[in-house]
XYZ file of C-alpha atoms in Angstrom:
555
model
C 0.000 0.000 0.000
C 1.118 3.774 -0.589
C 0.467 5.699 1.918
C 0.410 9.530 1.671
C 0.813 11.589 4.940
C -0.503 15.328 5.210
C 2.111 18.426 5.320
C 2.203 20.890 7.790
C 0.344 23.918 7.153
C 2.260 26.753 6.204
C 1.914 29.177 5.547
C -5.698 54.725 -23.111
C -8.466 51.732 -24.067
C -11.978 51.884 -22.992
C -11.675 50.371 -19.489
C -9.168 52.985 -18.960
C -12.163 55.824 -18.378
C -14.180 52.654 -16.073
C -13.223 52.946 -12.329
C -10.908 56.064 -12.236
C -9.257 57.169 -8.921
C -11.215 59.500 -7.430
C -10.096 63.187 -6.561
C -9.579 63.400 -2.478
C -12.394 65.583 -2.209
C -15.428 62.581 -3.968
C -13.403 60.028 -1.773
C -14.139 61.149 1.080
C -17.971 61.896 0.789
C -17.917 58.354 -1.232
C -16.164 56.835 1.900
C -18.687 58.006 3.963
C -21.903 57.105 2.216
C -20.485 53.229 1.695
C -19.775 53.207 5.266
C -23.250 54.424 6.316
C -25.113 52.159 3.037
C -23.095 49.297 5.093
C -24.774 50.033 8.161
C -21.177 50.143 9.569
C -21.262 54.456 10.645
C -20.947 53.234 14.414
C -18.246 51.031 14.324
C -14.868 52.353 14.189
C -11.747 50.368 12.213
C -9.909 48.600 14.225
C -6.018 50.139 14.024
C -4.866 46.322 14.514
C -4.530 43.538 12.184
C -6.279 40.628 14.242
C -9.361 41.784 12.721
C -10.289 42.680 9.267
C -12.641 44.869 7.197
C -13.330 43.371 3.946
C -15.233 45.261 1.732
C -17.225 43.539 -1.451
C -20.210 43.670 -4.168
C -22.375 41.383 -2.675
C -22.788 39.349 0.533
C -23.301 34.964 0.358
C -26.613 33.892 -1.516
C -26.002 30.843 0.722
C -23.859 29.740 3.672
C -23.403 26.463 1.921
C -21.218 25.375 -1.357
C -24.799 22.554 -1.813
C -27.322 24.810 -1.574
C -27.341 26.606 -4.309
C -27.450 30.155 -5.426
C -24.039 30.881 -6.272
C -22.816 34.776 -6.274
C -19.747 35.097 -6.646
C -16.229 35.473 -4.521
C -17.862 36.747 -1.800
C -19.803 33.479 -0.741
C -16.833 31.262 -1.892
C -14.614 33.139 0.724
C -16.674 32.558 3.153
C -18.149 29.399 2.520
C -14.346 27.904 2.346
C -13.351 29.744 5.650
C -16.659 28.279 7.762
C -16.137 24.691 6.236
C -13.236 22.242 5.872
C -12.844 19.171 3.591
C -10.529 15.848 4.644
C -7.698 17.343 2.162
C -6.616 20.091 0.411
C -3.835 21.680 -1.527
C -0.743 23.018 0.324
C 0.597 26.775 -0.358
C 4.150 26.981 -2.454
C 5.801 30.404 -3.457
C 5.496 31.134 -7.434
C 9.177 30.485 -8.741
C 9.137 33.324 -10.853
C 6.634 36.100 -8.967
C 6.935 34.967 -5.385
C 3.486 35.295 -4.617
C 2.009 32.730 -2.780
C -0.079 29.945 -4.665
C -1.912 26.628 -4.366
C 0.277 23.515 -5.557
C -2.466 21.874 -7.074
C -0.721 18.695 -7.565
C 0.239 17.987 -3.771
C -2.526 17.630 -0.915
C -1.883 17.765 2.585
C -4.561 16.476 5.365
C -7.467 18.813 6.913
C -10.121 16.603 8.886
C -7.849 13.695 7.224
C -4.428 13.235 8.789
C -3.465 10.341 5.874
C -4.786 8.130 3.480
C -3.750 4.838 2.086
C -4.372 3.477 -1.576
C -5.008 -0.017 -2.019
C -2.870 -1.723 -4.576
C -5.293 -1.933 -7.429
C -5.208 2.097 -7.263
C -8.801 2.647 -7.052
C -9.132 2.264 -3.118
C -8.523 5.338 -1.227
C -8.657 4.731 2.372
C -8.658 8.023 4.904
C -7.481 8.306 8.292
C -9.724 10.420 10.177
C -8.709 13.385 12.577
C -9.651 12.205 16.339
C -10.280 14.932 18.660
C -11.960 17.530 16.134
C -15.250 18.783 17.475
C -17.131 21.217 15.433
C -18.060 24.535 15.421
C -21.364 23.608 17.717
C -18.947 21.449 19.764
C -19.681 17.930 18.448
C -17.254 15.407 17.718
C -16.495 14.834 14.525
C -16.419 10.851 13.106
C -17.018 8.849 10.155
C -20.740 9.555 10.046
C -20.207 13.044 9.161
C -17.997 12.346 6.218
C -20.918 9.577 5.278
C -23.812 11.836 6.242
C -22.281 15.051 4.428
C -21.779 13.002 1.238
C -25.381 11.677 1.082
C -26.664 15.307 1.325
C -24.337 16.232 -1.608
C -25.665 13.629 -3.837
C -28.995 13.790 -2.614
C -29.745 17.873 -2.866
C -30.891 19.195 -6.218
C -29.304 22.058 -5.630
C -26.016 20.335 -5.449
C -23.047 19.993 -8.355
C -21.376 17.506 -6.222
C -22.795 14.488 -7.727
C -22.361 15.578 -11.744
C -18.405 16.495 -10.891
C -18.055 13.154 -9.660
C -19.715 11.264 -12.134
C -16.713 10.834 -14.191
C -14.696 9.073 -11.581
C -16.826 7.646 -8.918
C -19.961 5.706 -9.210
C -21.744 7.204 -6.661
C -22.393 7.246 -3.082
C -22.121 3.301 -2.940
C -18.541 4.147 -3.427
C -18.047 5.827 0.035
C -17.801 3.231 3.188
C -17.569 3.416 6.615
C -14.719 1.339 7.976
C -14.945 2.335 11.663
C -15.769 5.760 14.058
C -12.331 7.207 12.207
C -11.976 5.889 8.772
C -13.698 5.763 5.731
C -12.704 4.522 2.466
C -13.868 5.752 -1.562
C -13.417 3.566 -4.380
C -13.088 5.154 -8.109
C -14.142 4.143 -11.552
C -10.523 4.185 -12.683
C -6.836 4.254 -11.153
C -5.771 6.942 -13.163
C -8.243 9.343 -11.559
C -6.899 9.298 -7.982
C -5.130 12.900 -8.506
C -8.538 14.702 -9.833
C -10.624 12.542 -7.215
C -7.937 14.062 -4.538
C -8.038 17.670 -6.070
C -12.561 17.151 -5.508
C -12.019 16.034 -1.985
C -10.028 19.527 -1.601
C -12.874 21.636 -3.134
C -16.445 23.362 -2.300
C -18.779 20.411 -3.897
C -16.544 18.058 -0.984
C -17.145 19.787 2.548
C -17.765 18.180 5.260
C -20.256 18.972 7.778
C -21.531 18.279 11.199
C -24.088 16.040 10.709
C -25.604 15.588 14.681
C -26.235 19.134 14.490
C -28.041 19.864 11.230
C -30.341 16.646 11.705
C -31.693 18.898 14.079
C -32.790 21.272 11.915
C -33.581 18.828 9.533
C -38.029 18.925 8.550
C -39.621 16.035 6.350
C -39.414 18.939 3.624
C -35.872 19.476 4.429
C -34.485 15.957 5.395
C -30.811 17.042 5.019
C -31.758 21.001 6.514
C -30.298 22.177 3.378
C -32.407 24.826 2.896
C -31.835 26.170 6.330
C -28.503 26.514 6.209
C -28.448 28.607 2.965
C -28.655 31.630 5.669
C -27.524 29.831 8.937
C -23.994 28.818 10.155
C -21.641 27.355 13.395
C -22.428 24.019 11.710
C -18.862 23.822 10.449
C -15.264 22.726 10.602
C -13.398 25.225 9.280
C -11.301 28.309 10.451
C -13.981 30.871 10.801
C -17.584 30.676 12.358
C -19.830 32.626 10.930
C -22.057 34.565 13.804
C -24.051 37.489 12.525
C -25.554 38.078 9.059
C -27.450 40.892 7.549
C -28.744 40.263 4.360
C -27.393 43.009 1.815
C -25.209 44.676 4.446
C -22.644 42.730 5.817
C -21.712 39.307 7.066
C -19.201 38.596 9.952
C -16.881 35.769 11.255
C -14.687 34.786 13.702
C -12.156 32.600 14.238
C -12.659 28.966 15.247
C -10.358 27.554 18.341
C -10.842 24.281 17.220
C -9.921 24.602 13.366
C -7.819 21.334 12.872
C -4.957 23.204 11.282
C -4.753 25.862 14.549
C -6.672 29.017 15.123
C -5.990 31.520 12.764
C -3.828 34.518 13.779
C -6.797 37.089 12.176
C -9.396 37.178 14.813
C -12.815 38.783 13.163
C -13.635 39.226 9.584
C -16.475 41.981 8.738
C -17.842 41.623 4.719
C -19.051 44.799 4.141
C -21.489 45.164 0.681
C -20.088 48.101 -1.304
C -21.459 47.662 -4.316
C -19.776 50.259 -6.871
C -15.840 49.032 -7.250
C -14.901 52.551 -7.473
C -16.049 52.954 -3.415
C -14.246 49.516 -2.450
C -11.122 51.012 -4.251
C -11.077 54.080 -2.774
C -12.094 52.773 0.779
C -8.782 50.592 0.923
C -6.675 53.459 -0.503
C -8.017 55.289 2.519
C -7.366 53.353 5.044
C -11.276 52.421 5.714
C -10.964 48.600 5.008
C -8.420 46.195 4.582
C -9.365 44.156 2.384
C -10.991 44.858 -1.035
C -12.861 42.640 -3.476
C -13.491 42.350 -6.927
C -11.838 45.631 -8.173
C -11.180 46.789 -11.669
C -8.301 46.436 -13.248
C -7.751 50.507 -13.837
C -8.419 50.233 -10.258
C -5.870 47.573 -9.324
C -3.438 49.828 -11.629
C -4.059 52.795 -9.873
C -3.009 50.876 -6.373
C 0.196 49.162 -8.031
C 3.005 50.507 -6.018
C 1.209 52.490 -3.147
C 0.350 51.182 0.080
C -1.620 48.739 -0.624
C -0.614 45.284 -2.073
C -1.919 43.789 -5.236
C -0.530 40.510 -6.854
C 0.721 40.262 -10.637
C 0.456 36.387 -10.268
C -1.538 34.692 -13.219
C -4.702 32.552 -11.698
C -6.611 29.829 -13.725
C -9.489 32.602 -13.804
C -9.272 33.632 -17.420
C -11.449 35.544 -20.452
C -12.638 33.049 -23.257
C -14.794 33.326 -25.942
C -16.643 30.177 -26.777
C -17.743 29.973 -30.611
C -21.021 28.237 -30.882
C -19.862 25.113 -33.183
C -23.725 23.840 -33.681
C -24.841 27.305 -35.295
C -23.056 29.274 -38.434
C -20.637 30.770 -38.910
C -19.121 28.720 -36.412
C -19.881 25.092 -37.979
C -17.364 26.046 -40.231
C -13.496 24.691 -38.459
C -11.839 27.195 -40.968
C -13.998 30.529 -39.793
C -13.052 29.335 -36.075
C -9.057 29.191 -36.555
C -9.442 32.054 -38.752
C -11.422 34.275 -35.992
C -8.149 32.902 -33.534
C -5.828 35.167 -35.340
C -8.536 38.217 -35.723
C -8.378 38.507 -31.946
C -6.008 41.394 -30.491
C -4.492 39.643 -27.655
C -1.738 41.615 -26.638
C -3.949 45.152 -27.201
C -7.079 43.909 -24.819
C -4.256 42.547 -22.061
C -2.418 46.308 -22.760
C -5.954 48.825 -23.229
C -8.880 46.544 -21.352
C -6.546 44.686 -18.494
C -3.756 47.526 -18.270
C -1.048 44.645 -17.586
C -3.255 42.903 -14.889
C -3.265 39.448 -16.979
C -1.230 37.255 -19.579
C -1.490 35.723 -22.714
C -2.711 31.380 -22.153
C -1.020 29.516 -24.909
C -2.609 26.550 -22.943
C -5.660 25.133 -21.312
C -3.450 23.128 -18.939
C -0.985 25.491 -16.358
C 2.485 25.430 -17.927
C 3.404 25.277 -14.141
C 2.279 21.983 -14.234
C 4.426 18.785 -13.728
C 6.423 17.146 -16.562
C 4.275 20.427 -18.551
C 4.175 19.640 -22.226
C 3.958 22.521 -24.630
C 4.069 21.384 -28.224
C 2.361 22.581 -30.716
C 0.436 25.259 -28.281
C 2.517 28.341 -28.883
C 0.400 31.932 -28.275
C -1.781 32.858 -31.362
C -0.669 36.226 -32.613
C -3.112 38.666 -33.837
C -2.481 38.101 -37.961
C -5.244 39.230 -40.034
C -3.438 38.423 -43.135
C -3.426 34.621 -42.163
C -7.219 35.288 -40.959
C -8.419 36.021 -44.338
C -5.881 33.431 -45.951
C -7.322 30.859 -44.298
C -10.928 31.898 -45.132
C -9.616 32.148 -48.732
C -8.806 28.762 -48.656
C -11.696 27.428 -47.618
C -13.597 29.579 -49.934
C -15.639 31.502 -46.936
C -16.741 35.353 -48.551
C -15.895 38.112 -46.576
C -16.678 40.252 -44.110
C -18.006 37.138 -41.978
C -21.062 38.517 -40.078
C -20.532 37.713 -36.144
C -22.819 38.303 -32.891
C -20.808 38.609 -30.267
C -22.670 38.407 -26.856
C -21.712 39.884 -23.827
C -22.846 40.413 -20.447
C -23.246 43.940 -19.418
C -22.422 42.999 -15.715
C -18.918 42.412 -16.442
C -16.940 45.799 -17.726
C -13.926 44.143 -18.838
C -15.899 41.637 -21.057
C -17.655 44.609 -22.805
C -14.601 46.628 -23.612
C -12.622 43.088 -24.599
C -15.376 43.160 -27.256
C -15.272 46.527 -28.394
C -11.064 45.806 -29.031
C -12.183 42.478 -31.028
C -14.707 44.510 -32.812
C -12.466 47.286 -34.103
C -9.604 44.838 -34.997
C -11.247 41.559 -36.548
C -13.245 44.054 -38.839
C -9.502 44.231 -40.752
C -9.331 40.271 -40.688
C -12.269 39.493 -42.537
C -15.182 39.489 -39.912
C -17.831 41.917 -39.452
C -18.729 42.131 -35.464
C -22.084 42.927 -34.142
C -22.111 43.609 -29.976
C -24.851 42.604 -28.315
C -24.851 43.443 -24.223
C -27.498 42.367 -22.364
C -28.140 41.979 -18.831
C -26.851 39.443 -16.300
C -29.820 37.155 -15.693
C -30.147 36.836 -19.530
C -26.845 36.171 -19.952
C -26.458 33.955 -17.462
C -29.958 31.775 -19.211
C -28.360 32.080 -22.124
C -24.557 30.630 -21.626
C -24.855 26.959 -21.316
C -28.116 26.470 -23.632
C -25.783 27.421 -27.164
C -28.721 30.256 -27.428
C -25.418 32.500 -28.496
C -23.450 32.920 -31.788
C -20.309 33.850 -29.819
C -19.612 35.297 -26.686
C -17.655 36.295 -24.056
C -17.184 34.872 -20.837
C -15.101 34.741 -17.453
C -14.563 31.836 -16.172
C -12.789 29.062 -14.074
C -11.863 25.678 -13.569
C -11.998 24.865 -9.741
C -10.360 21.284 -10.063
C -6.797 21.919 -11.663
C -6.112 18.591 -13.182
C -5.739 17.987 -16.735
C -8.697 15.260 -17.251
C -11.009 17.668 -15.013
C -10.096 20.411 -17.277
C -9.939 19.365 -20.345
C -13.709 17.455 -19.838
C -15.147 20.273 -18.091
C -15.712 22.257 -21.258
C -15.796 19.204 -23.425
C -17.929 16.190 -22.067
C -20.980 15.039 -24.399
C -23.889 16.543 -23.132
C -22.061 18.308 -20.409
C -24.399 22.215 -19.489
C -21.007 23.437 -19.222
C -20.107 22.450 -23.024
C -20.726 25.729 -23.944
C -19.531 25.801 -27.487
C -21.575 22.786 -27.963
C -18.849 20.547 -29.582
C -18.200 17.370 -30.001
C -14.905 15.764 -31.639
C -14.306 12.406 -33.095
C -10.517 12.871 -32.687
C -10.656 14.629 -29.344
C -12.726 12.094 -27.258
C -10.149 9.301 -29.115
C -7.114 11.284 -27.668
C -8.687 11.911 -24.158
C -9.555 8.141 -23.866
C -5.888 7.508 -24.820
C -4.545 10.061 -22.169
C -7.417 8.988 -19.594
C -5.851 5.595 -19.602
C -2.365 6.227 -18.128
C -2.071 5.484 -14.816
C 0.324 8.436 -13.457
C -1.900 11.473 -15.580
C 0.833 13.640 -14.350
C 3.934 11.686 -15.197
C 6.344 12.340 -18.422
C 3.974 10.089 -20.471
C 0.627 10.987 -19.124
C 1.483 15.198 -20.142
C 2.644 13.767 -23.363
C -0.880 12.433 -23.906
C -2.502 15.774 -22.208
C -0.628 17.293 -24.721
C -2.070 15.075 -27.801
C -5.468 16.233 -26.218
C -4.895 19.747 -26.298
C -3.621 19.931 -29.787
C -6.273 18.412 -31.302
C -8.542 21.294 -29.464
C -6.122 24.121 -30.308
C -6.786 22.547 -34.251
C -10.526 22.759 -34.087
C -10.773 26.395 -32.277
C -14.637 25.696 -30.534
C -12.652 28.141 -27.862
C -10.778 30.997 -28.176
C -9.020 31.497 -24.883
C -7.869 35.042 -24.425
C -6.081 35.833 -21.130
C -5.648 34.772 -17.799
C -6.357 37.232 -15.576
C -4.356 38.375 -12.155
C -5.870 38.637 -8.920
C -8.497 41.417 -8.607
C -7.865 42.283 -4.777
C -6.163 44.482 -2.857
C -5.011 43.817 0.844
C -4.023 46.094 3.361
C 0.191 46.304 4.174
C 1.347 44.404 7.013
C -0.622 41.544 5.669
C 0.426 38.619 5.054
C -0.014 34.976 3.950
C -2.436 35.622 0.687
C -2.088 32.984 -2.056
C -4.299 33.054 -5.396
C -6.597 29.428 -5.304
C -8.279 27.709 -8.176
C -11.580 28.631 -6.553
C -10.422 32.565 -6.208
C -11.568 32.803 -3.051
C -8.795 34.061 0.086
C -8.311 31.750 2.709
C -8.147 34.082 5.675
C -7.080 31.591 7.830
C -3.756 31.872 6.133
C -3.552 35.452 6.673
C -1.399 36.502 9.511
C -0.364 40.115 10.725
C 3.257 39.835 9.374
């Protein structure tokens, strides 16, 4: 048997006019009316840094990852600071920038301390954390893991049991050996790595099962519903213990977190909705924290007193071509549209320098990384219209290119494709509409083209290269399917060690067979879009993009 023990924990375009710094005079009335909209006017900053101020768009639509309701970095933040999963992935410094990151292909215990796998490779047995009582003071055993796991699978609201799917057969697969072990069996010994990189993620927390049975109602067996807005049912760094819908949310540190109480004592989400406020409120002084800010915005901090991160996260800008509807059936108009796409002009005029150029789905951090035939596309509309030529398409191509008007940097992206593919042979149309349609729209191939922002939470190359890809899949969004593709992920699926020397050569096969076809044009990934208060310290960029606080310390 292999066993695996955990690690210590350780630590002038368009957007250009968007989000401006404001003169001193509108920052301070803005300060002022975002602390009052907050509902915050009586409570003074703390001048310390075991308490923070974190200032956001929106507060949680939910308290938990299964209930549904998703909103954004916000919820994920706190969702993964209130819960804890058996594993995760450990923190490593960048090589190159420094900055703190998730190694995605190393895991390190949480509510697991080790876990063994059987010989076969598909038995994965964990070795539970005695002594771990939850948030409400239970101890935690094997029935929570069970219990937690037939919620997932058993709530509609739930993505747990279609990211599974592909590897486990379903809750069958999870067994209880005794009070502190549990085992999983998967479909398929070269999945252990992406099974691993679930267990570390939202869809896998695990929760304290005595005490939500008691809030459990024949309507609401597994009391999913009532924890959307309730929490201190947890085992993760931070308990949540006050919530005001729309105004602000606040946590505090757990004493019995597994991994050790974190150093940062109370978090306070405040709801600032306009980025401009949140920008100017941590250039003040008045938070510590910011989310979700502009990139003008996280420009306009670079180099001041307040921290920002050029470090490249698996968040990115695509643009999925709709392969099912013209002009887009077409293979030639999609590599052709590749090369009428201004990379280097929308990372210079929309993202001011605050993201780089993907040559590749896959991380080129990634071990045994295999880069052939997946150099950057250059913006070349002489070989745009030479390859329509060839395949005899007339020009200008008429596009639609959707885009959602809650999302500045996706507009103004369009508006540089626009102007620039008009000289390669396309003729684009902009259409912006609002969030919720957008948002209807994305996964049901209702689109010609458009643009979207977007993640992969799971870094592993068979999650990410079937995420966008699978048969059926709602998140298929270019709806394509590929003779040669599915042939070359079966081949690649079937190596045992999928991040060995001769499992990345067969990623690699994958990947150039979708760089060939084009359903995707993937633009940029972007940098972090926070800001953090000096003296902080501790922050590391995660696949999900939330912050894990309970990193943070006071430096």
């Amino acid at each position: 048997m292999h066993r695996y023990r955990g690690i210590r924990r350780g630590g002038a375009g368009p957007s250009a006019i968007r989000g401006r710094r404001l003169a001193p005079a509108a920052l301070l009335v803005t300060i002022a009316l975002a602390t009052a909209a907050c509902g915050g006017g009586s409570e003074p900053k703390s001048d310390t840094l075991d308490q923070l101020v974190i200032v956001s768009s929106d507060d949680p639509a939910t308290f938990a990852a299964d209930s549904g309701g998703y909103s954004g970095k916000t919820q994920t933040s706190v969702v993964i600071n209130t819960q804890a999963t058996l594993v995760r992935n450990p923190y490593i410094k960048d090589a190159t920038t420094g900055v703190l990151k998730q190694d995605w292909s190393a895991f390190e215990g949480v509510l697991a301390t080790s876990w063994d796998v059987g010989e076969n490779g598909l038995t994965y047995t964990f070795h539970l954390r005695e002594g771990v009582k939850s948030q409400a003071g239970n101890p935690f055993t094997a029935d929570d893991v069970i219990w937690s796991f037939e919620r997932h699978y058993s709530a509609d609201t739930s993505s747990t049991q279609f990211v599974f799917a592909p590897y486990v057969s379903g809750l069958d697969a999870w067994k209880k050996i005794d009070e502190h072990t549990v085992s999983l069996t998967l479909q398929h010994a070269g999945d252990g790595i992406t099974v691993l990189s679930l267990l570390s993620n939202l869809d896998a927390q695990i929760f304290d099962s005595t005490f939500l049975k008691t809030k459990a109602t024949p309507d609401d067996p597994f009391a999913v519903t009532w924890s959307k807005t309730e929490g201190g049912w947890g085992y993760g760094a931070y308990k949540m213990v006050s919530y005001t819908p729309g105004e602000s949310v606040v946590l505090e540190a757990n004493p019995n977190y597994p991994l050790g109480e974190p150093e940062i004592k109370k978090l306070t989400f405040k709801v600032v909705p306009e980025a401009g406020t949140r920008a100017a409120a941590i250039q003040a002084g008045d938070a510590d924290v910011a989310l979700d800010l502009l990139p003008s915005q996280i420009a306009d901090l670079t180099g001041g007193s307040v921290q920002t991160y050029k470090q490249p996260t698996n968040q990115h800008i695509k643009m999925p071509l709709i392969t099912t509807k013209a002009p887009f059936d077409n293979i030639a108009v999609r590599q052709a549209f590749a090369y009428a796409i201004p990379y280097d002009q929308i990372i210079e005029n929309v993202y001011l320098g605050q993201a780089a150029r993907m040559s590749s789905v896959l991380r080129p951090d990634s071990p045994n990384y295999v880069g052939t035939g997946l150099e950057t596309i250059p913006y070349d509309p002489a070989k745009a219209k030479s390859i329509l030529a060839e395949a005899g398409v007339q020009t200008p191509v008429a596009v639609e290119l959707t885009v959602n008007s809650g999302i500045p940097d996706a507009v103004d992206t369009a508006i540089q494709i626009q102007s620039s593919a008009e000289e390669a042979g396309f003729n684009v149309k902009i259409r912006e509409i609002a969030p919720p349609e957008f948002s209807a729209g994305r996964n049901s191939g209702k689109f010609q083209a458009f643009l979207d922002r977007d993640s992969a939470f799971v870094m592993t190359p068979a999650y990410q290269l079937r995420l966008w890809t699978d048969k059926g899949s709602p998140f298929n969004l270019a709806q394509w399917e590929s003779k040669d593709f599915y042939a070359a992920m079966a081949t690649a699926l079937a190596v045992p060690d999928s991040l060995g020397p001769e499992g990345m050569q067969k990623w690699n096969a994958v990947e150039q067979v979708w760089r060939k076809e084009a359903p995707i044009v993937f633009i940029a990934n972007l940098f972090p879009a926070d800001a953090l208060r000096d003296g902080i310290e501790g922050f590391a960029t995660r696949s999900d993009m939330g912050i894990d606080y309970g990193n943070l310390t006071a430096g």
